[in-house]
GROMACS .gro file of C-alpha atoms in nm:
model
  472
    1UNK     CA    1   1.490   1.293   0.561
    2UNK     CA    2   1.601   1.648   0.475
    3UNK     CA    3   1.877   1.713   0.219
    4UNK     CA    4   2.154   1.957   0.297
    5UNK     CA    5   2.112   2.272   0.090
    6UNK     CA    6   2.455   2.394  -0.029
    7UNK     CA    7   2.321   2.750  -0.058
    8UNK     CA    8   2.270   2.775   0.318
    9UNK     CA    9   2.595   2.898   0.466
   10UNK     CA   10   2.755   2.773   0.785
   11UNK     CA   11   2.635   2.983   1.082
   12UNK     CA   12   3.001   3.062   1.160
   13UNK     CA   13   3.064   3.224   0.824
   14UNK     CA   14   3.066   3.602   0.805
   15UNK     CA   15   3.146   3.666   1.174
   16UNK     CA   16   3.343   3.989   1.194
   17UNK     CA   17   3.687   3.964   1.351
   18UNK     CA   18   3.789   4.183   1.645
   19UNK     CA   19   4.015   4.476   1.549
   20UNK     CA   20   4.386   4.403   1.574
   21UNK     CA   21   4.438   4.707   1.796
   22UNK     CA   22   4.241   4.789   2.107
   23UNK     CA   23   3.962   5.030   2.047
   24UNK     CA   24   3.611   5.110   2.159
   25UNK     CA   25   3.374   4.814   2.114
   26UNK     CA   26   3.065   4.860   1.908
   27UNK     CA   27   2.744   4.831   2.104
   28UNK     CA   28   2.624   4.468   2.139
   29UNK     CA   29   2.906   4.318   1.931
   30UNK     CA   30   3.029   4.085   2.206
   31UNK     CA   31   2.680   3.948   2.262
   32UNK     CA   32   2.634   3.891   1.889
   33UNK     CA   33   2.960   3.697   1.866
   34UNK     CA   34   2.867   3.483   2.163
   35UNK     CA   35   2.525   3.417   2.014
   36UNK     CA   36   2.674   3.312   1.679
   37UNK     CA   37   2.932   3.094   1.848
   38UNK     CA   38   2.657   2.926   2.049
   39UNK     CA   39   2.452   2.873   1.732
   40UNK     CA   40   2.753   2.716   1.561
   41UNK     CA   41   2.807   2.486   1.857
   42UNK     CA   42   2.444   2.372   1.846
   43UNK     CA   43   2.458   2.322   1.469
   44UNK     CA   44   2.778   2.120   1.496
   45UNK     CA   45   2.625   1.902   1.767
   46UNK     CA   46   2.313   1.840   1.558
   47UNK     CA   47   2.526   1.746   1.257
   48UNK     CA   48   2.733   1.511   1.472
   49UNK     CA   49   2.422   1.352   1.624
   50UNK     CA   50   2.266   1.311   1.281
   51UNK     CA   51   2.582   1.146   1.150
   52UNK     CA   52   2.592   0.916   1.451
   53UNK     CA   53   2.225   0.822   1.411
   54UNK     CA   54   2.280   0.748   1.044
   55UNK     CA   55   2.579   0.525   1.122
   56UNK     CA   56   2.386   0.348   1.398
   57UNK     CA   57   2.094   0.285   1.160
   58UNK     CA   58   2.333   0.152   0.894
   59UNK     CA   59   2.495  -0.082   1.146
   60UNK     CA   60   2.153  -0.209   1.253
   61UNK     CA   61   2.054  -0.264   0.888
   62UNK     CA   62   2.380  -0.451   0.826
   63UNK     CA   63   2.310  -0.675   1.125
   64UNK     CA   64   1.963  -0.760   0.995
   65UNK     CA   65   2.099  -0.801   0.642
   66UNK     CA   66   2.357  -1.049   0.772
   67UNK     CA   67   2.085  -1.268   0.928
   68UNK     CA   68   1.957  -1.348   0.579
   69UNK     CA   69   2.293  -1.424   0.421
   70UNK     CA   70   2.365  -1.780   0.311
   71UNK     CA   71   2.610  -1.928   0.561
   72UNK     CA   72   2.847  -2.018   0.280
   73UNK     CA   73   2.887  -1.650   0.196
   74UNK     CA   74   3.076  -1.391   0.397
   75UNK     CA   75   2.879  -1.110   0.550
   76UNK     CA   76   2.944  -0.754   0.433
   77UNK     CA   77   3.194  -0.547   0.627
   78UNK     CA   78   3.047  -0.422   0.951
   79UNK     CA   79   2.783  -0.693   0.980
   80UNK     CA   80   2.986  -0.979   1.127
   81UNK     CA   81   2.840  -0.926   1.473
   82UNK     CA   82   2.515  -1.081   1.354
   83UNK     CA   83   2.694  -1.407   1.277
   84UNK     CA   84   2.896  -1.446   1.599
   85UNK     CA   85   2.836  -1.695   1.876
   86UNK     CA   86   2.678  -1.424   2.086
   87UNK     CA   87   2.356  -1.447   1.884
   88UNK     CA   88   2.055  -1.544   2.090
   89UNK     CA   89   1.911  -1.893   2.052
   90UNK     CA   90   1.580  -1.747   1.937
   91UNK     CA   91   1.751  -1.564   1.649
   92UNK     CA   92   1.937  -1.881   1.550
   93UNK     CA   93   1.615  -2.082   1.557
   94UNK     CA   94   1.437  -1.823   1.341
   95UNK     CA   95   1.724  -1.819   1.094
   96UNK     CA   96   1.724  -2.199   1.070
   97UNK     CA   97   1.350  -2.213   0.993
   98UNK     CA   98   1.372  -1.935   0.737
   99UNK     CA   99   1.427  -2.028   0.369
  100UNK     CA  100   1.789  -1.957   0.274
  101UNK     CA  101   1.823  -1.666   0.031
  102UNK     CA  102   2.087  -1.641  -0.239
  103UNK     CA  103   2.298  -1.351  -0.359
  104UNK     CA  104   2.321  -1.202  -0.704
  105UNK     CA  105   2.651  -1.125  -0.877
  106UNK     CA  106   2.673  -0.792  -0.693
  107UNK     CA  107   2.627  -0.946  -0.350
  108UNK     CA  108   2.268  -0.830  -0.311
  109UNK     CA  109   2.004  -1.049  -0.147
  110UNK     CA  110   1.750  -1.223  -0.367
  111UNK     CA  111   1.400  -1.300  -0.245
  112UNK     CA  112   1.320  -1.643  -0.107
  113UNK     CA  113   1.018  -1.860  -0.190
  114UNK     CA  114   0.803  -1.824   0.015
  115UNK     CA  115   0.910  -1.460   0.052
  116UNK     CA  116   1.077  -1.379   0.385
  117UNK     CA  117   1.341  -1.113   0.309
  118UNK     CA  118   1.224  -0.755   0.378
  119UNK     CA  119   1.216  -0.546   0.063
  120UNK     CA  120   1.414  -0.275   0.240
  121UNK     CA  121   1.710  -0.512   0.275
  122UNK     CA  122   1.697  -0.628  -0.085
  123UNK     CA  123   1.723  -0.267  -0.201
  124UNK     CA  124   1.937  -0.160   0.095
  125UNK     CA  125   1.698   0.119   0.188
  126UNK     CA  126   1.631   0.242  -0.164
  127UNK     CA  127   1.592   0.367  -0.421
  128UNK     CA  128   1.302   0.132  -0.492
  129UNK     CA  129   1.174   0.042  -0.840
  130UNK     CA  130   0.971   0.311  -1.010
  131UNK     CA  131   0.621   0.227  -1.129
  132UNK     CA  132   0.499   0.255  -1.487
  133UNK     CA  133   0.535   0.613  -1.612
  134UNK     CA  134   0.259   0.755  -1.833
  135UNK     CA  135   0.316   1.102  -1.973
  136UNK     CA  136   0.044   1.366  -1.963
  137UNK     CA  137  -0.120   1.457  -2.292
  138UNK     CA  138  -0.273   1.760  -2.464
  139UNK     CA  139  -0.276   2.075  -2.249
  140UNK     CA  140  -0.074   1.904  -1.976
  141UNK     CA  141   0.206   1.783  -2.205
  142UNK     CA  142   0.425   2.078  -2.096
  143UNK     CA  143   0.457   1.918  -1.754
  144UNK     CA  144   0.687   1.646  -1.884
  145UNK     CA  145   0.979   1.885  -1.941
  146UNK     CA  146   0.908   2.157  -1.683
  147UNK     CA  147   1.218   2.225  -1.470
  148UNK     CA  148   1.006   2.390  -1.203
  149UNK     CA  149   0.783   2.085  -1.169
  150UNK     CA  150   1.082   1.850  -1.161
  151UNK     CA  151   1.216   2.050  -0.867
  152UNK     CA  152   0.880   2.017  -0.695
  153UNK     CA  153   0.904   1.641  -0.738
  154UNK     CA  154   1.253   1.636  -0.592
  155UNK     CA  155   1.113   1.776  -0.268
  156UNK     CA  156   0.866   1.483  -0.251
  157UNK     CA  157   1.124   1.211  -0.317
  158UNK     CA  158   1.090   1.058   0.031
  159UNK     CA  159   0.714   1.020  -0.026
  160UNK     CA  160   0.774   0.849  -0.359
  161UNK     CA  161   1.022   0.609  -0.198
  162UNK     CA  162   0.765   0.513   0.067
  163UNK     CA  163   0.494   0.426  -0.185
  164UNK     CA  164   0.738   0.248  -0.416
  165UNK     CA  165   0.855   0.036  -0.124
  166UNK     CA  166   0.494  -0.059  -0.046
  167UNK     CA  167   0.434  -0.132  -0.416
  168UNK     CA  168   0.734  -0.362  -0.439
  169UNK     CA  169   0.608  -0.553  -0.135
  170UNK     CA  170   0.274  -0.598  -0.311
  171UNK     CA  171   0.438  -0.720  -0.632
  172UNK     CA  172   0.655  -0.976  -0.454
  173UNK     CA  173   0.374  -1.107  -0.234
  174UNK     CA  174   0.127  -1.147  -0.519
  175UNK     CA  175   0.391  -1.311  -0.741
  176UNK     CA  176   0.433  -1.577  -0.472
  177UNK     CA  177   0.058  -1.617  -0.423
  178UNK     CA  178  -0.002  -1.665  -0.796
  179UNK     CA  179   0.245  -1.956  -0.791
  180UNK     CA  180   0.131  -2.102  -0.460
  181UNK     CA  181  -0.250  -2.094  -0.463
  182UNK     CA  182  -0.417  -2.416  -0.578
  183UNK     CA  183  -0.772  -2.555  -0.568
  184UNK     CA  184  -0.848  -2.738  -0.245
  185UNK     CA  185  -0.691  -2.477  -0.015
  186UNK     CA  186  -0.880  -2.318   0.271
  187UNK     CA  187  -0.958  -1.952   0.210
  188UNK     CA  188  -0.831  -1.879   0.561
  189UNK     CA  189  -0.492  -2.030   0.476
  190UNK     CA  190  -0.472  -1.825   0.157
  191UNK     CA  191  -0.545  -1.497   0.338
  192UNK     CA  192  -0.308  -1.573   0.623
  193UNK     CA  193  -0.027  -1.650   0.377
  194UNK     CA  194  -0.087  -1.313   0.205
  195UNK     CA  195  -0.090  -1.129   0.536
  196UNK     CA  196   0.211  -1.300   0.692
  197UNK     CA  197   0.417  -1.243   0.377
  198UNK     CA  198   0.313  -0.878   0.368
  199UNK     CA  199   0.407  -0.827   0.733
  200UNK     CA  200   0.752  -0.977   0.679
  201UNK     CA  201   0.836  -0.795   0.358
  202UNK     CA  202   0.717  -0.452   0.473
  203UNK     CA  203   0.858  -0.508   0.826
  204UNK     CA  204   0.531  -0.439   1.005
  205UNK     CA  205   0.579  -0.174   1.273
  206UNK     CA  206   0.266  -0.051   1.450
  207UNK     CA  207   0.099   0.215   1.239
  208UNK     CA  208   0.423   0.308   1.059
  209UNK     CA  209   0.414   0.016   0.814
  210UNK     CA  210   0.199  -0.290   0.761
  211UNK     CA  211  -0.120  -0.421   0.605
  212UNK     CA  212  -0.339  -0.157   0.442
  213UNK     CA  213  -0.675  -0.332   0.482
  214UNK     CA  214  -0.815  -0.686   0.522
  215UNK     CA  215  -0.729  -0.934   0.247
  216UNK     CA  216  -1.031  -0.973   0.022
  217UNK     CA  217  -1.076  -1.313  -0.145
  218UNK     CA  218  -1.431  -1.283  -0.273
  219UNK     CA  219  -1.559  -1.578  -0.476
  220UNK     CA  220  -1.779  -1.596  -0.786
  221UNK     CA  221  -2.090  -1.374  -0.747
  222UNK     CA  222  -1.942  -1.207  -0.435
  223UNK     CA  223  -1.773  -0.899  -0.576
  224UNK     CA  224  -1.596  -0.753  -0.270
  225UNK     CA  225  -1.553  -0.732   0.108
  226UNK     CA  226  -1.531  -1.102   0.186
  227UNK     CA  227  -1.252  -1.238   0.401
  228UNK     CA  228  -1.301  -1.548   0.617
  229UNK     CA  229  -1.381  -1.501   0.984
  230UNK     CA  230  -1.237  -1.744   1.236
  231UNK     CA  231  -1.385  -2.091   1.187
  232UNK     CA  232  -1.472  -2.036   0.819
  233UNK     CA  233  -1.399  -2.362   0.635
  234UNK     CA  234  -1.462  -2.243   0.280
  235UNK     CA  235  -1.239  -2.424   0.030
  236UNK     CA  236  -1.123  -2.285  -0.305
  237UNK     CA  237  -1.260  -2.488  -0.597
  238UNK     CA  238  -1.133  -2.541  -0.953
  239UNK     CA  239  -1.432  -2.357  -1.105
  240UNK     CA  240  -1.416  -2.058  -0.867
  241UNK     CA  241  -1.344  -1.699  -0.970
  242UNK     CA  242  -1.146  -1.542  -0.684
  243UNK     CA  243  -1.071  -1.172  -0.649
  244UNK     CA  244  -0.754  -1.130  -0.440
  245UNK     CA  245  -0.757  -0.772  -0.312
  246UNK     CA  246  -0.496  -0.670  -0.053
  247UNK     CA  247  -0.316  -0.357   0.054
  248UNK     CA  248   0.024  -0.250   0.186
  249UNK     CA  249   0.107   0.077   0.355
  250UNK     CA  250   0.421   0.264   0.456
  251UNK     CA  251   0.365   0.566   0.681
  252UNK     CA  252  -0.004   0.556   0.597
  253UNK     CA  253   0.044   0.569   0.220
  254UNK     CA  254  -0.167   0.276   0.098
  255UNK     CA  255  -0.114   0.070  -0.215
  256UNK     CA  256  -0.453  -0.077  -0.309
  257UNK     CA  257  -0.420  -0.339  -0.581
  258UNK     CA  258  -0.625  -0.644  -0.685
  259UNK     CA  259  -0.637  -0.919  -0.945
  260UNK     CA  260  -0.856  -1.217  -1.032
  261UNK     CA  261  -0.740  -1.579  -1.009
  262UNK     CA  262  -0.905  -1.867  -1.198
  263UNK     CA  263  -0.800  -2.221  -1.286
  264UNK     CA  264  -1.060  -2.299  -1.552
  265UNK     CA  265  -0.962  -2.125  -1.879
  266UNK     CA  266  -1.328  -2.061  -1.965
  267UNK     CA  267  -1.309  -1.743  -1.754
  268UNK     CA  268  -1.012  -1.597  -1.944
  269UNK     CA  269  -1.227  -1.364  -2.157
  270UNK     CA  270  -1.401  -1.228  -1.846
  271UNK     CA  271  -1.066  -1.146  -1.689
  272UNK     CA  272  -0.939  -0.992  -2.013
  273UNK     CA  273  -1.243  -0.762  -2.031
  274UNK     CA  274  -1.196  -0.631  -1.678
  275UNK     CA  275  -0.819  -0.595  -1.709
  276UNK     CA  276  -0.864  -0.397  -2.032
  277UNK     CA  277  -1.126  -0.176  -1.869
  278UNK     CA  278  -0.900  -0.103  -1.572
  279UNK     CA  279  -0.608  -0.011  -1.799
  280UNK     CA  280  -0.841   0.211  -2.002
  281UNK     CA  281  -0.943   0.396  -1.687
  282UNK     CA  282  -0.582   0.445  -1.582
  283UNK     CA  283  -0.487   0.574  -1.926
  284UNK     CA  284  -0.779   0.820  -1.923
  285UNK     CA  285  -0.693   0.956  -1.577
  286UNK     CA  286  -0.489   1.271  -1.531
  287UNK     CA  287  -0.471   1.617  -1.381
  288UNK     CA  288  -0.792   1.816  -1.445
  289UNK     CA  289  -0.969   1.511  -1.595
  290UNK     CA  290  -1.334   1.478  -1.493
  291UNK     CA  291  -1.417   1.161  -1.301
  292UNK     CA  292  -1.735   1.102  -1.501
  293UNK     CA  293  -1.539   1.098  -1.828
  294UNK     CA  294  -1.322   0.815  -1.698
  295UNK     CA  295  -1.632   0.611  -1.613
  296UNK     CA  296  -1.771   0.651  -1.964
  297UNK     CA  297  -1.451   0.518  -2.124
  298UNK     CA  298  -1.438   0.222  -1.884
  299UNK     CA  299  -1.797   0.123  -1.959
  300UNK     CA  300  -1.748   0.142  -2.336
  301UNK     CA  301  -1.450  -0.092  -2.326
  302UNK     CA  302  -1.594  -0.344  -2.081
  303UNK     CA  303  -1.927  -0.379  -2.258
  304UNK     CA  304  -1.748  -0.451  -2.586
  305UNK     CA  305  -1.658  -0.797  -2.450
  306UNK     CA  306  -1.861  -1.116  -2.445
  307UNK     CA  307  -1.785  -1.438  -2.260
  308UNK     CA  308  -1.922  -1.785  -2.333
  309UNK     CA  309  -1.981  -2.004  -2.027
  310UNK     CA  310  -2.123  -2.354  -2.059
  311UNK     CA  311  -2.277  -2.284  -2.398
  312UNK     CA  312  -2.435  -1.950  -2.304
  313UNK     CA  313  -2.301  -1.609  -2.410
  314UNK     CA  314  -2.297  -1.316  -2.169
  315UNK     CA  315  -2.213  -0.953  -2.229
  316UNK     CA  316  -1.966  -0.839  -1.962
  317UNK     CA  317  -2.139  -0.573  -1.754
  318UNK     CA  318  -1.962  -0.319  -1.532
  319UNK     CA  319  -2.090  -0.337  -1.174
  320UNK     CA  320  -2.238   0.010  -1.181
  321UNK     CA  321  -2.255   0.076  -0.806
  322UNK     CA  322  -1.889  -0.008  -0.741
  323UNK     CA  323  -1.623   0.259  -0.796
  324UNK     CA  324  -1.258   0.346  -0.785
  325UNK     CA  325  -1.156   0.608  -0.531
  326UNK     CA  326  -0.896   0.856  -0.414
  327UNK     CA  327  -0.666   0.752  -0.130
  328UNK     CA  328  -0.555   0.975   0.158
  329UNK     CA  329  -0.295   0.900   0.426
  330UNK     CA  330  -0.438   0.625   0.652
  331UNK     CA  331  -0.770   0.658   0.467
  332UNK     CA  332  -0.843   0.401   0.197
  333UNK     CA  333  -1.144   0.590   0.058
  334UNK     CA  334  -1.028   0.948   0.032
  335UNK     CA  335  -1.352   1.120  -0.066
  336UNK     CA  336  -1.351   1.119  -0.447
  337UNK     CA  337  -1.510   0.829  -0.636
  338UNK     CA  338  -1.420   0.716  -0.987
  339UNK     CA  339  -1.726   0.559  -1.154
  340UNK     CA  340  -1.698   0.268  -1.396
  341UNK     CA  341  -2.006   0.368  -1.593
  342UNK     CA  342  -2.102   0.693  -1.764
  343UNK     CA  343  -2.257   0.968  -1.555
  344UNK     CA  344  -2.156   1.053  -1.203
  345UNK     CA  345  -1.955   1.343  -1.068
  346UNK     CA  346  -1.792   1.609  -1.281
  347UNK     CA  347  -1.529   1.658  -1.011
  348UNK     CA  348  -1.175   1.677  -1.149
  349UNK     CA  349  -0.857   1.499  -1.050
  350UNK     CA  350  -0.582   1.720  -0.907
  351UNK     CA  351  -0.204   1.723  -0.898
  352UNK     CA  352  -0.053   1.520  -0.615
  353UNK     CA  353  -0.357   1.298  -0.559
  354UNK     CA  354  -0.346   0.920  -0.521
  355UNK     CA  355  -0.617   0.713  -0.688
  356UNK     CA  356  -0.711   0.347  -0.711
  357UNK     CA  357  -0.879   0.263  -1.040
  358UNK     CA  358  -1.069  -0.061  -0.990
  359UNK     CA  359  -1.323  -0.212  -1.225
  360UNK     CA  360  -1.561  -0.503  -1.174
  361UNK     CA  361  -1.710  -0.697  -1.465
  362UNK     CA  362  -2.005  -0.931  -1.413
  363UNK     CA  363  -2.206  -1.191  -1.601
  364UNK     CA  364  -2.501  -1.109  -1.373
  365UNK     CA  365  -2.704  -0.792  -1.317
  366UNK     CA  366  -2.405  -0.562  -1.283
  367UNK     CA  367  -2.539  -0.438  -0.950
  368UNK     CA  368  -2.440  -0.550  -0.598
  369UNK     CA  369  -2.619  -0.564  -0.264
  370UNK     CA  370  -2.494  -0.623   0.090
  371UNK     CA  371  -2.540  -0.984   0.196
  372UNK     CA  372  -2.371  -1.237   0.423
  373UNK     CA  373  -2.174  -1.237   0.747
  374UNK     CA  374  -1.968  -0.920   0.790
  375UNK     CA  375  -1.591  -0.940   0.829
  376UNK     CA  376  -1.467  -0.592   0.725
  377UNK     CA  377  -1.483  -0.291   0.959
  378UNK     CA  378  -1.319   0.047   1.002
  379UNK     CA  379  -1.331   0.347   1.232
  380UNK     CA  380  -1.572   0.604   1.096
  381UNK     CA  381  -1.363   0.895   0.963
  382UNK     CA  382  -1.614   1.168   1.047
  383UNK     CA  383  -1.770   0.997   1.347
  384UNK     CA  384  -2.055   1.152   1.546
  385UNK     CA  385  -1.993   1.272   1.900
  386UNK     CA  386  -2.180   0.975   2.047
  387UNK     CA  387  -2.153   0.867   2.411
  388UNK     CA  388  -2.024   0.515   2.478
  389UNK     CA  389  -2.198   0.369   2.782
  390UNK     CA  390  -2.048   0.021   2.769
  391UNK     CA  391  -1.705  -0.022   2.929
  392UNK     CA  392  -1.632  -0.312   2.693
  393UNK     CA  393  -1.715  -0.096   2.391
  394UNK     CA  394  -1.488   0.182   2.518
  395UNK     CA  395  -1.205  -0.064   2.567
  396UNK     CA  396  -1.259  -0.212   2.220
  397UNK     CA  397  -1.254   0.130   2.054
  398UNK     CA  398  -0.928   0.209   2.235
  399UNK     CA  399  -0.786  -0.121   2.111
  400UNK     CA  400  -0.896  -0.047   1.753
  401UNK     CA  401  -0.744   0.300   1.764
  402UNK     CA  402  -0.414   0.167   1.897
  403UNK     CA  403  -0.371  -0.117   1.650
  404UNK     CA  404  -0.546   0.008   1.333
  405UNK     CA  405  -0.614   0.380   1.364
  406UNK     CA  406  -0.835   0.467   1.066
  407UNK     CA  407  -0.713   0.171   0.859
  408UNK     CA  408  -0.980  -0.095   0.792
  409UNK     CA  409  -0.959  -0.421   0.987
  410UNK     CA  410  -1.137  -0.754   1.010
  411UNK     CA  411  -1.243  -0.986   1.290
  412UNK     CA  412  -0.940  -1.210   1.237
  413UNK     CA  413  -0.717  -0.909   1.308
  414UNK     CA  414  -0.898  -0.848   1.637
  415UNK     CA  415  -0.844  -1.216   1.726
  416UNK     CA  416  -0.477  -1.185   1.636
  417UNK     CA  417  -0.422  -0.879   1.855
  418UNK     CA  418  -0.572  -1.049   2.161
  419UNK     CA  419  -0.937  -0.942   2.168
  420UNK     CA  420  -1.190  -1.197   2.291
  421UNK     CA  421  -1.571  -1.201   2.314
  422UNK     CA  422  -1.595  -0.867   2.138
  423UNK     CA  423  -1.890  -0.917   1.899
  424UNK     CA  424  -2.150  -0.735   2.111
  425UNK     CA  425  -1.914  -0.446   2.177
  426UNK     CA  426  -1.830  -0.427   1.807
  427UNK     CA  427  -2.199  -0.422   1.715
  428UNK     CA  428  -2.254  -0.145   1.968
  429UNK     CA  429  -1.978   0.068   1.811
  430UNK     CA  430  -2.134   0.012   1.467
  431UNK     CA  431  -2.483   0.098   1.594
  432UNK     CA  432  -2.372   0.433   1.740
  433UNK     CA  433  -2.173   0.520   1.429
  434UNK     CA  434  -1.816   0.513   1.564
  435UNK     CA  435  -1.725   0.208   1.354
  436UNK     CA  436  -1.852   0.133   1.003
  437UNK     CA  437  -1.932  -0.222   0.893
  438UNK     CA  438  -1.860  -0.327   0.533
  439UNK     CA  439  -2.058  -0.648   0.460
  440UNK     CA  440  -1.991  -0.861   0.151
  441UNK     CA  441  -2.117  -0.710  -0.176
  442UNK     CA  442  -2.288  -0.964  -0.400
  443UNK     CA  443  -2.438  -0.989  -0.748
  444UNK     CA  444  -2.703  -1.247  -0.831
  445UNK     CA  445  -2.616  -1.607  -0.738
  446UNK     CA  446  -2.482  -1.809  -1.026
  447UNK     CA  447  -2.306  -1.511  -1.182
  448UNK     CA  448  -1.933  -1.444  -1.190
  449UNK     CA  449  -1.754  -1.118  -1.110
  450UNK     CA  450  -1.392  -1.035  -1.193
  451UNK     CA  451  -1.183  -0.742  -1.063
  452UNK     CA  452  -0.857  -0.566  -1.147
  453UNK     CA  453  -0.715  -0.264  -0.966
  454UNK     CA  454  -0.406  -0.043  -0.958
  455UNK     CA  455  -0.293   0.255  -0.751
  456UNK     CA  456  -0.131   0.556  -0.917
  457UNK     CA  457  -0.016   0.904  -0.822
  458UNK     CA  458  -0.061   1.219  -1.029
  459UNK     CA  459   0.292   1.354  -0.998
  460UNK     CA  460   0.360   1.710  -1.123
  461UNK     CA  461   0.543   1.585  -1.435
  462UNK     CA  462   0.378   1.248  -1.504
  463UNK     CA  463   0.136   0.980  -1.390
  464UNK     CA  464   0.308   0.693  -1.209
  465UNK     CA  465   0.120   0.363  -1.190
  466UNK     CA  466   0.285   0.252  -0.868
  467UNK     CA  467   0.152  -0.105  -0.841
  468UNK     CA  468   0.211  -0.203  -1.204
  469UNK     CA  469   0.400  -0.530  -1.248
  470UNK     CA  470   0.493  -0.782  -1.514
  471UNK     CA  471   0.179  -0.980  -1.432
  472UNK     CA  472  -0.082  -0.710  -1.498
   0.00000   0.00000   0.00000
């Protein structure tokens, strides 16, 4: 949404008046006046329409806000329509089944448990909480106080609000999941709870807002890219090490954030090592920093840890062929990779870029291979110009484009959006290179892998760790 610039004058200002006494008209003056009058009329109409649209949007937000109010509380002014007898029976039924939220001392909605209140309503459209701010150091320290760079940030405020909204959704969903998940649950139930909560809190709307990628819940030696397909009956066990990796997006800006859940305290040192390594990588990141230098610092920290499991001591090894990455709009892997071991690219980070720093620590080889039934897929970003001969494959690609665009998806998401008997068509799209398959990535069996990840943006004046929370 554009701000009104006070330095831009009204189109009507500065129009010369006609002389008080009759006299010869200057050439083209009448046409100029008519043109300016017409421009003023158009500008006034646009301003009026904009004001009306804003009021309409506010009224709609108030109506939705009122649906979540405790019935013992009065709705805010202008929102009473949502509580009248004219409400549809379906809305009443939904409201009855929804957990009742409470209000704080200022009359603002508080989140329910399980979470059902959209974040936008809790913050009444913004501003949303800012992430952790880390100031630039050394030759970039001037950026912190630069008035010119602060002005540049002001122009990007709507972008920052989008990603902060997505980040707050992630924080609230994962806070609920950390309380709710227990051994004995089906992995499918865990993922569906994450996804349903995300859809509600971000107010899923086509490709404008929703889930950023399939919920990963990889267990033990499986490092990444596992989510249950339909019919998977895997159950979470007390001794499992689960990596819960899920994403939220608003207008294509993806928050990619992950943490590790365990119930047996013997894995605490493994989690501490990986969490410390991730924070080290974030601290080392910055404008003009070389990606390879970040990897070297991550490796040094992670390998300084040891973990004792069942009487045997293991050095925590970084999984050397897994990396962090840049993030582009609607593109989870934006082209730059951030290694977690020394070596790699000397490419530098740049102002305005989004990155996900994720580190994986293992008690195994520290190297992963593809293995197991595939669940993760995504449209190939730079796809070949390959002919599609199968009508079913064409229809499936159209379906994927409509519902996911270039965002990754999984087979459960195809089931949810109404696709049936699509496996051959999906394989065909993978074979010809229009869709990329991302099978599970596994270390040696019997080993344990932990993961922590955060998304940050390199703003002109500082680094903002968007997904940072009180938990990690």
